[in-house]
Tab-separated table of C-alpha atoms and ligand atoms in Angstrom:
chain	number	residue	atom	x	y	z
X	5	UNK	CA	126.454	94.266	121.516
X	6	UNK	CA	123.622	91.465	120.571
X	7	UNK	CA	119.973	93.175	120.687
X	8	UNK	CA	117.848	90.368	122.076
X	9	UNK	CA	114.258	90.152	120.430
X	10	UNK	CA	111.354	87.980	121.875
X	11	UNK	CA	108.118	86.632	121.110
X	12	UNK	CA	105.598	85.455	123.726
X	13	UNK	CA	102.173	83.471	123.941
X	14	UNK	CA	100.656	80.211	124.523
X	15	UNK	CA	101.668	77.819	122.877
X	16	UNK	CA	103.598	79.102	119.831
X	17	UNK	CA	104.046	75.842	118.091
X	18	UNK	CA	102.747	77.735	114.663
X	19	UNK	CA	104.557	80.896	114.998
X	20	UNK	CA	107.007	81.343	112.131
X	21	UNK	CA	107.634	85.154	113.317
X	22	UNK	CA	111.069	84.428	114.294
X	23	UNK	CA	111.637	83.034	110.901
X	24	UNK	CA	110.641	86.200	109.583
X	25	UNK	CA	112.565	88.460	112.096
X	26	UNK	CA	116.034	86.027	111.807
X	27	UNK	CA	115.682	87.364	107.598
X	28	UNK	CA	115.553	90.556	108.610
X	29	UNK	CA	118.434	90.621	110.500
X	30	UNK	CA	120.104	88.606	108.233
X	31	UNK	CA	119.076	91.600	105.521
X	32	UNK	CA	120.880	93.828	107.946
X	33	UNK	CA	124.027	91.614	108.632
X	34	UNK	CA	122.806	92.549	112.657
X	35	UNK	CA	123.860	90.815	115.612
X	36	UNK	CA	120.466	89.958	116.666
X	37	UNK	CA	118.669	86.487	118.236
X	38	UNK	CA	115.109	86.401	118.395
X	39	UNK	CA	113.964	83.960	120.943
X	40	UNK	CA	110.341	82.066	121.908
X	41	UNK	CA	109.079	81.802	125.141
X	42	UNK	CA	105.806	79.791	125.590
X	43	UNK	CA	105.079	81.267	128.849
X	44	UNK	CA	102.349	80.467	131.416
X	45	UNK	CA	100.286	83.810	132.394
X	46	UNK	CA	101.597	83.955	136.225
X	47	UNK	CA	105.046	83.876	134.724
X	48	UNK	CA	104.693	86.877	132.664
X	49	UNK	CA	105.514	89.567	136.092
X	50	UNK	CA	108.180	87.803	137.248
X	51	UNK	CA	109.838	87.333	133.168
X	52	UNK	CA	109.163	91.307	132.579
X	53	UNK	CA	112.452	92.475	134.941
X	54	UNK	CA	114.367	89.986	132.661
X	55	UNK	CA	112.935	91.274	129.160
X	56	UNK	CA	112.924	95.454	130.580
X	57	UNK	CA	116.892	95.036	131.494
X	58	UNK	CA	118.301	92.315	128.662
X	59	UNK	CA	115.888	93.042	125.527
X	60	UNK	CA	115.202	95.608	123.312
X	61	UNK	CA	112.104	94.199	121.740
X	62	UNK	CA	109.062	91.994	122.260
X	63	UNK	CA	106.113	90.792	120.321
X	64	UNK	CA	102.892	89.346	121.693
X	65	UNK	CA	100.921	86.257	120.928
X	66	UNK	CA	97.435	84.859	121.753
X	67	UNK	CA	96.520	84.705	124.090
X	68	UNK	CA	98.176	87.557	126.049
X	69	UNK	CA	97.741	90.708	123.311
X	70	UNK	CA	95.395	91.830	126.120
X	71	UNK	CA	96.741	90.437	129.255
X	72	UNK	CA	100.218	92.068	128.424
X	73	UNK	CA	98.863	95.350	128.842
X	74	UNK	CA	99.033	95.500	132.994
X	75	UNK	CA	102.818	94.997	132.485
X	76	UNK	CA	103.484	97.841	130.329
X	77	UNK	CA	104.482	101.675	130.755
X	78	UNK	CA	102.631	102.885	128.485
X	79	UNK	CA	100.677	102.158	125.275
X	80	UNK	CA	100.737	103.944	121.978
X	81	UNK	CA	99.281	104.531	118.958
X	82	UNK	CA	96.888	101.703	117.139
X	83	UNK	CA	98.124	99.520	120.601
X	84	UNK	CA	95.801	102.379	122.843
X	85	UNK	CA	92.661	102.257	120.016
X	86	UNK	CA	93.024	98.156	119.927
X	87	UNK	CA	93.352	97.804	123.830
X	88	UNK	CA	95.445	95.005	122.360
X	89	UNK	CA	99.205	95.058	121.846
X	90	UNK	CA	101.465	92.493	119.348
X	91	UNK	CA	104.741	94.499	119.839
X	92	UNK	CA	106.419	96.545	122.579
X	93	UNK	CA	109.421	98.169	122.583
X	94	UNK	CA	112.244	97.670	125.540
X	95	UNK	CA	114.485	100.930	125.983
X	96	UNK	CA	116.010	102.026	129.378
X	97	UNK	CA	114.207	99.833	131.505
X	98	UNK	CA	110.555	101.349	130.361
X	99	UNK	CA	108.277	98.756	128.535
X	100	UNK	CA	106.168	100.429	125.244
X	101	UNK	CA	103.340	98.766	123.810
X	102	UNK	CA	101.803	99.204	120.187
X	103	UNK	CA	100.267	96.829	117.976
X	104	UNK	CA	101.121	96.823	114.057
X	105	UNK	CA	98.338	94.066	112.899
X	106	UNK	CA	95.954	97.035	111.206
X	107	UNK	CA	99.135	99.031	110.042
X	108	UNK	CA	100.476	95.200	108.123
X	109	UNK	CA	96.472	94.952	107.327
X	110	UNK	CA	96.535	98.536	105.586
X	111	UNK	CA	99.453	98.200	104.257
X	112	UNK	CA	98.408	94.906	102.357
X	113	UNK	CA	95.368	96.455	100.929
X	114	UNK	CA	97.550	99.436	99.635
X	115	UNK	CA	99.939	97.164	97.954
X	116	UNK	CA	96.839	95.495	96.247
X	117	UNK	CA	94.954	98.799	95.213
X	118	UNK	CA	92.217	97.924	97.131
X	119	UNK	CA	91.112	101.285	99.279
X	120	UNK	CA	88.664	101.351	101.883
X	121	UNK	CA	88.132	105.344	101.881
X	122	UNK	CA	84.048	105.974	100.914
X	123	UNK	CA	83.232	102.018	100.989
X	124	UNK	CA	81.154	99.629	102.045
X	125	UNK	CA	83.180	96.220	103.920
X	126	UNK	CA	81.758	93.538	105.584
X	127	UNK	CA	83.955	92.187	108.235
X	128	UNK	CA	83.800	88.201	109.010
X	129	UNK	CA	84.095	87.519	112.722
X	130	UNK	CA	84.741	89.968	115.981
X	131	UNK	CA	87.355	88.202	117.792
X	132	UNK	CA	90.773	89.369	118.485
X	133	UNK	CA	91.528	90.002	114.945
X	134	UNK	CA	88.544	91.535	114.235
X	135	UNK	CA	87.711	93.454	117.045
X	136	UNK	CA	91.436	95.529	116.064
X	137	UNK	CA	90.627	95.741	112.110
X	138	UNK	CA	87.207	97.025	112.346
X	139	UNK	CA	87.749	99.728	114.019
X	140	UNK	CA	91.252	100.396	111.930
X	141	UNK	CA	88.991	100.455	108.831
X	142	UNK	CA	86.374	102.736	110.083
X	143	UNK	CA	89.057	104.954	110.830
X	144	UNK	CA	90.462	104.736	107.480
X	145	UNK	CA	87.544	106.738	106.031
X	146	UNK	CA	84.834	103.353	105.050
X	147	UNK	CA	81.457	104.428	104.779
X	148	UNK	CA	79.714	101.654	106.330
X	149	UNK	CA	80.566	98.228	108.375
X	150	UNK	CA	78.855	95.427	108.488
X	151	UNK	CA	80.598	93.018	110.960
X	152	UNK	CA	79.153	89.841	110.779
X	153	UNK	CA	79.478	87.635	113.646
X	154	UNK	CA	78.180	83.708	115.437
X	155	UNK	CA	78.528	85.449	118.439
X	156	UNK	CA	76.086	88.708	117.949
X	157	UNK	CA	77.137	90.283	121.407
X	158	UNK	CA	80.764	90.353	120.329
X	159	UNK	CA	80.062	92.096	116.840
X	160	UNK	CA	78.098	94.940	119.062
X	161	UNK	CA	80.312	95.711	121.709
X	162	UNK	CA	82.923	96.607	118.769
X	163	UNK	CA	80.583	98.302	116.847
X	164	UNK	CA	79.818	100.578	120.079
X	165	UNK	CA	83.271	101.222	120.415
X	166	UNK	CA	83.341	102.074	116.523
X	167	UNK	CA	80.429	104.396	116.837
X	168	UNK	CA	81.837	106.226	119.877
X	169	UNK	CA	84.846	107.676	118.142
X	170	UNK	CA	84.167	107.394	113.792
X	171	UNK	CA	81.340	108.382	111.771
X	172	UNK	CA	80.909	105.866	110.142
X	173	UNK	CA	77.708	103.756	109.725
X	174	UNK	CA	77.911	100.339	111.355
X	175	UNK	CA	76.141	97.195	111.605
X	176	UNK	CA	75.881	93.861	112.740
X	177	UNK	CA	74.227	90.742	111.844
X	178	UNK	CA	74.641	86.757	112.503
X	179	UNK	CA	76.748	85.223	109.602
X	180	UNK	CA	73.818	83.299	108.129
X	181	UNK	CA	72.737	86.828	106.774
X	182	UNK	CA	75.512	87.654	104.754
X	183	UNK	CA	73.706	87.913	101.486
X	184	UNK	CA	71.298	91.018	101.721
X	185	UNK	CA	74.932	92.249	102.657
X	186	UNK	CA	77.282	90.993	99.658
X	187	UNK	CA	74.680	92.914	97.283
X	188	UNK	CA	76.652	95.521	97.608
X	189	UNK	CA	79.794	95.078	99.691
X	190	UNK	CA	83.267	96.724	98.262
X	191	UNK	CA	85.520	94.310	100.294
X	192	UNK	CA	85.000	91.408	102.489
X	193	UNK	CA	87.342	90.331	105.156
X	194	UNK	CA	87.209	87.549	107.017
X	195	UNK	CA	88.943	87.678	110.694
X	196	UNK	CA	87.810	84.231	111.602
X	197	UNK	CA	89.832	81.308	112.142
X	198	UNK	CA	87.291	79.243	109.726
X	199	UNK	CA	89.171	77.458	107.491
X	200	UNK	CA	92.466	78.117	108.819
X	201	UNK	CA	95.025	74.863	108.877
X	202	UNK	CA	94.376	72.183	109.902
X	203	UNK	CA	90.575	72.548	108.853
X	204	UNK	CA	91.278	73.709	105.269
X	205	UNK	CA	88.243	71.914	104.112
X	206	UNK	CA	85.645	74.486	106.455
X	207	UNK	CA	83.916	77.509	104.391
X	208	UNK	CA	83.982	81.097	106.494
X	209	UNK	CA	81.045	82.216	105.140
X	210	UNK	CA	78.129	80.054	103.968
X	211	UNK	CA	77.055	82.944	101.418
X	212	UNK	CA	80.349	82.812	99.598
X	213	UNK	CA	78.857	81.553	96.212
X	214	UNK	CA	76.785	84.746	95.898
X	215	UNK	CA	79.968	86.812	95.807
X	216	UNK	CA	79.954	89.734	93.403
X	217	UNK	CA	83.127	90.094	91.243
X	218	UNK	CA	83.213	93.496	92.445
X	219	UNK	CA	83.895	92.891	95.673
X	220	UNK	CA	87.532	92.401	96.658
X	221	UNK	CA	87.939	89.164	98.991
X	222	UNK	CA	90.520	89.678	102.144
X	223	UNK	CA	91.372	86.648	103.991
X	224	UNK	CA	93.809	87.040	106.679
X	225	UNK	CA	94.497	83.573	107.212
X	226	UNK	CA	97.457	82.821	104.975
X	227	UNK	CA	97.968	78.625	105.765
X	228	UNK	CA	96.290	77.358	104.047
X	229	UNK	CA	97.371	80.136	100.846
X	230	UNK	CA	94.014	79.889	99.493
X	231	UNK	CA	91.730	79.002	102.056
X	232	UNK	CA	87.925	77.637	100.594
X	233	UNK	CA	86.487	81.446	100.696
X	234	UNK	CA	89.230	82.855	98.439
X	235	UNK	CA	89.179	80.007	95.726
X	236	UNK	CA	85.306	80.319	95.443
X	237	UNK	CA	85.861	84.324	95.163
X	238	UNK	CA	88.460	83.639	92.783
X	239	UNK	CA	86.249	81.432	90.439
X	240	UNK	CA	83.331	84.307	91.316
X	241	UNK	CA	86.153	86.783	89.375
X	242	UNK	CA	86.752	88.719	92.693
X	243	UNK	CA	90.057	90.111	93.503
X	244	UNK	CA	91.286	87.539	96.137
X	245	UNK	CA	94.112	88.254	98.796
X	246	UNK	CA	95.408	85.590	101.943
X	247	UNK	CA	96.880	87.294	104.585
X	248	UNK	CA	100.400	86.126	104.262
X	249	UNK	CA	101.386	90.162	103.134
X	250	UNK	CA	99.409	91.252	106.577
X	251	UNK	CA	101.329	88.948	108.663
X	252	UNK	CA	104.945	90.239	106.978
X	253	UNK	CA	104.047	93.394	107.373
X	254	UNK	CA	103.101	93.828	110.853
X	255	UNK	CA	106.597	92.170	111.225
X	256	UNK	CA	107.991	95.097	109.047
X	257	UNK	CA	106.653	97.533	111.361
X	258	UNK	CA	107.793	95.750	114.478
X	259	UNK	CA	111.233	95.873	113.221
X	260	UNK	CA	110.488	99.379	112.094
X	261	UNK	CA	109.189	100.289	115.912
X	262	UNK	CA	112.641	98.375	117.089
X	263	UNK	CA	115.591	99.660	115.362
X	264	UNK	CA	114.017	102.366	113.320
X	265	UNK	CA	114.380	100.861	109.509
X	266	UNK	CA	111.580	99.434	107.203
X	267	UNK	CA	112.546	96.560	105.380
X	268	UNK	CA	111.794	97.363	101.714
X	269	UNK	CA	108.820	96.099	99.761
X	270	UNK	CA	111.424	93.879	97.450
X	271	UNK	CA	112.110	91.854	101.055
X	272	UNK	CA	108.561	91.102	101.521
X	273	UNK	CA	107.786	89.962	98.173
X	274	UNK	CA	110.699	87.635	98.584
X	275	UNK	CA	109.975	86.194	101.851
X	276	UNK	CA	106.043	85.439	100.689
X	277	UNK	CA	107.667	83.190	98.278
X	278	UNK	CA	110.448	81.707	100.067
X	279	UNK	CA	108.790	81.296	103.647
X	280	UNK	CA	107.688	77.437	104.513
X	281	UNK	CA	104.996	76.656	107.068
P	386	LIG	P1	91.477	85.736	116.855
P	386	LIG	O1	92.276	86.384	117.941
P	386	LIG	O2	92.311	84.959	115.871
P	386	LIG	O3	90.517	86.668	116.185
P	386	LIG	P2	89.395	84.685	118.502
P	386	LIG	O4	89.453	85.883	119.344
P	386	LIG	O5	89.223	83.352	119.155
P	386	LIG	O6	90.665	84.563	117.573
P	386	LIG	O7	88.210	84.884	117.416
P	386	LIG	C1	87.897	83.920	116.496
P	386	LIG	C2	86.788	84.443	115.586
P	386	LIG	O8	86.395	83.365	114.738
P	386	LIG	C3	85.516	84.863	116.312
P	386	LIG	O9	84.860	85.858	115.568
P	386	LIG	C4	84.728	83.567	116.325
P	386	LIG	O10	83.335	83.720	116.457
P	386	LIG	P3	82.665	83.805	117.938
P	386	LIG	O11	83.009	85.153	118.465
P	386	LIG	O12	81.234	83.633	117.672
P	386	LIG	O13	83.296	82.687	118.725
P	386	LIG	C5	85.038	83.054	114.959
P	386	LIG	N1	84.849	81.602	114.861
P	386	LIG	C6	85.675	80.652	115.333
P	386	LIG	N2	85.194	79.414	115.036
P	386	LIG	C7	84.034	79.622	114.356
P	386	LIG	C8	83.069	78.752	113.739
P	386	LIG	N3	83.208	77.426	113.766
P	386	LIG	N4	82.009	79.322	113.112
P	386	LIG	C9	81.864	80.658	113.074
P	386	LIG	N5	82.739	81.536	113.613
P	386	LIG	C10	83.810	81.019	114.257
């Protein structure tokens, strides 16, 4: 029998996850289609019956990671801590939601050494992105947050949410005021769309020239590759990383959440080279 997968938001012109999912089943040699559907909000209800009967897995775009959640069963895991879901999993007509963007975001700071446990980050933005990784990292053991954000309000509702469940010290500041920060931050991520495609040319953080070539650089956007923040950490002599390994991964663990089997590391160092967008 054909498992029917899904992925849907508004609009999903950019998405290359079904790129990424079609490999994997490939990998497999499964009888598998994973579809789009560029849905309007009030047709979310009346798709659900469709998706709970015919599908046995779904993955969740902006802007609905939060609007999904009314339509769901239950929620799990990082999917309950985020109060945002990417993936949910369709068995016996019951609808599960999780969300595997800080698991992929872990994971790609694993595979580059780069551990969080007793340090001090500095997280760019506290949007969707950022409002799931910060509190991810504070739960991975970091000693202290600074999340940096245009919108101040943002940055402290998420790091009230932080403080309520992790000790871990946390902060927040307007961008502009990165530097006292980058004295002596471990690793910087930026969660911001700044600089993401088409925009290339637009700097995330206005500081970036005072970065330390201690601190590792974590940009999640991965098109463009190198966005303007990693090439001037590069030629600072940090450690710079795009987010193209986040964005495979989180796949990885949808498929893993799915049909129970991780794709090997070997497959996602192949599809970071091979993948076109
Ligand atoms: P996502 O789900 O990708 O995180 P989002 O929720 O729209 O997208 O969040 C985008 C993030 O980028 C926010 O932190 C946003 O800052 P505000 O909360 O102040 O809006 C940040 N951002 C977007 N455009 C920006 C810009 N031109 N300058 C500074 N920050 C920007």
């Amino acid at each position: 029998m054909k498992h029917l997968y899904g992925l849907i938001g508004h609009p999903l012109g950019h998405s290359i996850s079904g790129e990424i999912h079609r490999r994997l089943y490939e990998y497999y040699q499964m009888d598998a289609e994973y579809r789009y559907f560029d849905l309007e909000e009030e047709e979310i209800g009346s798709r659900m019956n469709d998706f709970r009967q015919n599908f046995s897995g779904l993955n969740v775009t902006i802007p609905y990671k939060k609007k999904i959640l009314s339509y769901l069963d239950d929620v799990r895991d990082d999917g309950a801590l985020f109060g945002a879901v990417n993936t949910v999993v369709l068995k016996q007509g019951k609808a599960i939601g999780y969300n595997t963007d800080g698991m992929g975001f872990m994971k790609l700071l694993k595979q580059n050494r780069i551990s969080v446990q007793g340090k001090r980050i500095c997280i760019l933005g506290a949007g969707g992105a950022g409002s799931a990784l910060a509190p991810k990292i504070a739960g991975s053991g970091a000693e202290e947050i600074v999340i940096l954000n245009r919108s101040l309000h943002k940055a402290d509702e998420v790091a009230e949410r932080i403080r309520r469940s992790v000790s871990c010290t946390v902060r927040t500041d307007f961008p502009d005021l990165a530097g006292k920060y980058l004295k002596y931050c471990d690793v910087l991520v930026n969660t911001t769309s700044v600089g993401m495609s088409p925009r290339s040319e637009e700097l995330s953080l206005e500081a970036a020239e005072q970065l330390r070539s201690e601190t590792a650089v974590v940009d999640i956007i991965y098109n463009p590759r190198k966005t303007k923040l990693l090439q001037i950490a590069e030629q600072n002599g940090c450690t710079a990383i795009n987010g193209l390994g986040m964005l495979l991964y989180q796949a990885f663990y949808a498929f893993e959440l799915w049909t129970g089997l991780m794709p090997p590391e070997a497959l996602e160092q192949q599809l970071e080279h091979e993948l076109v967008f």
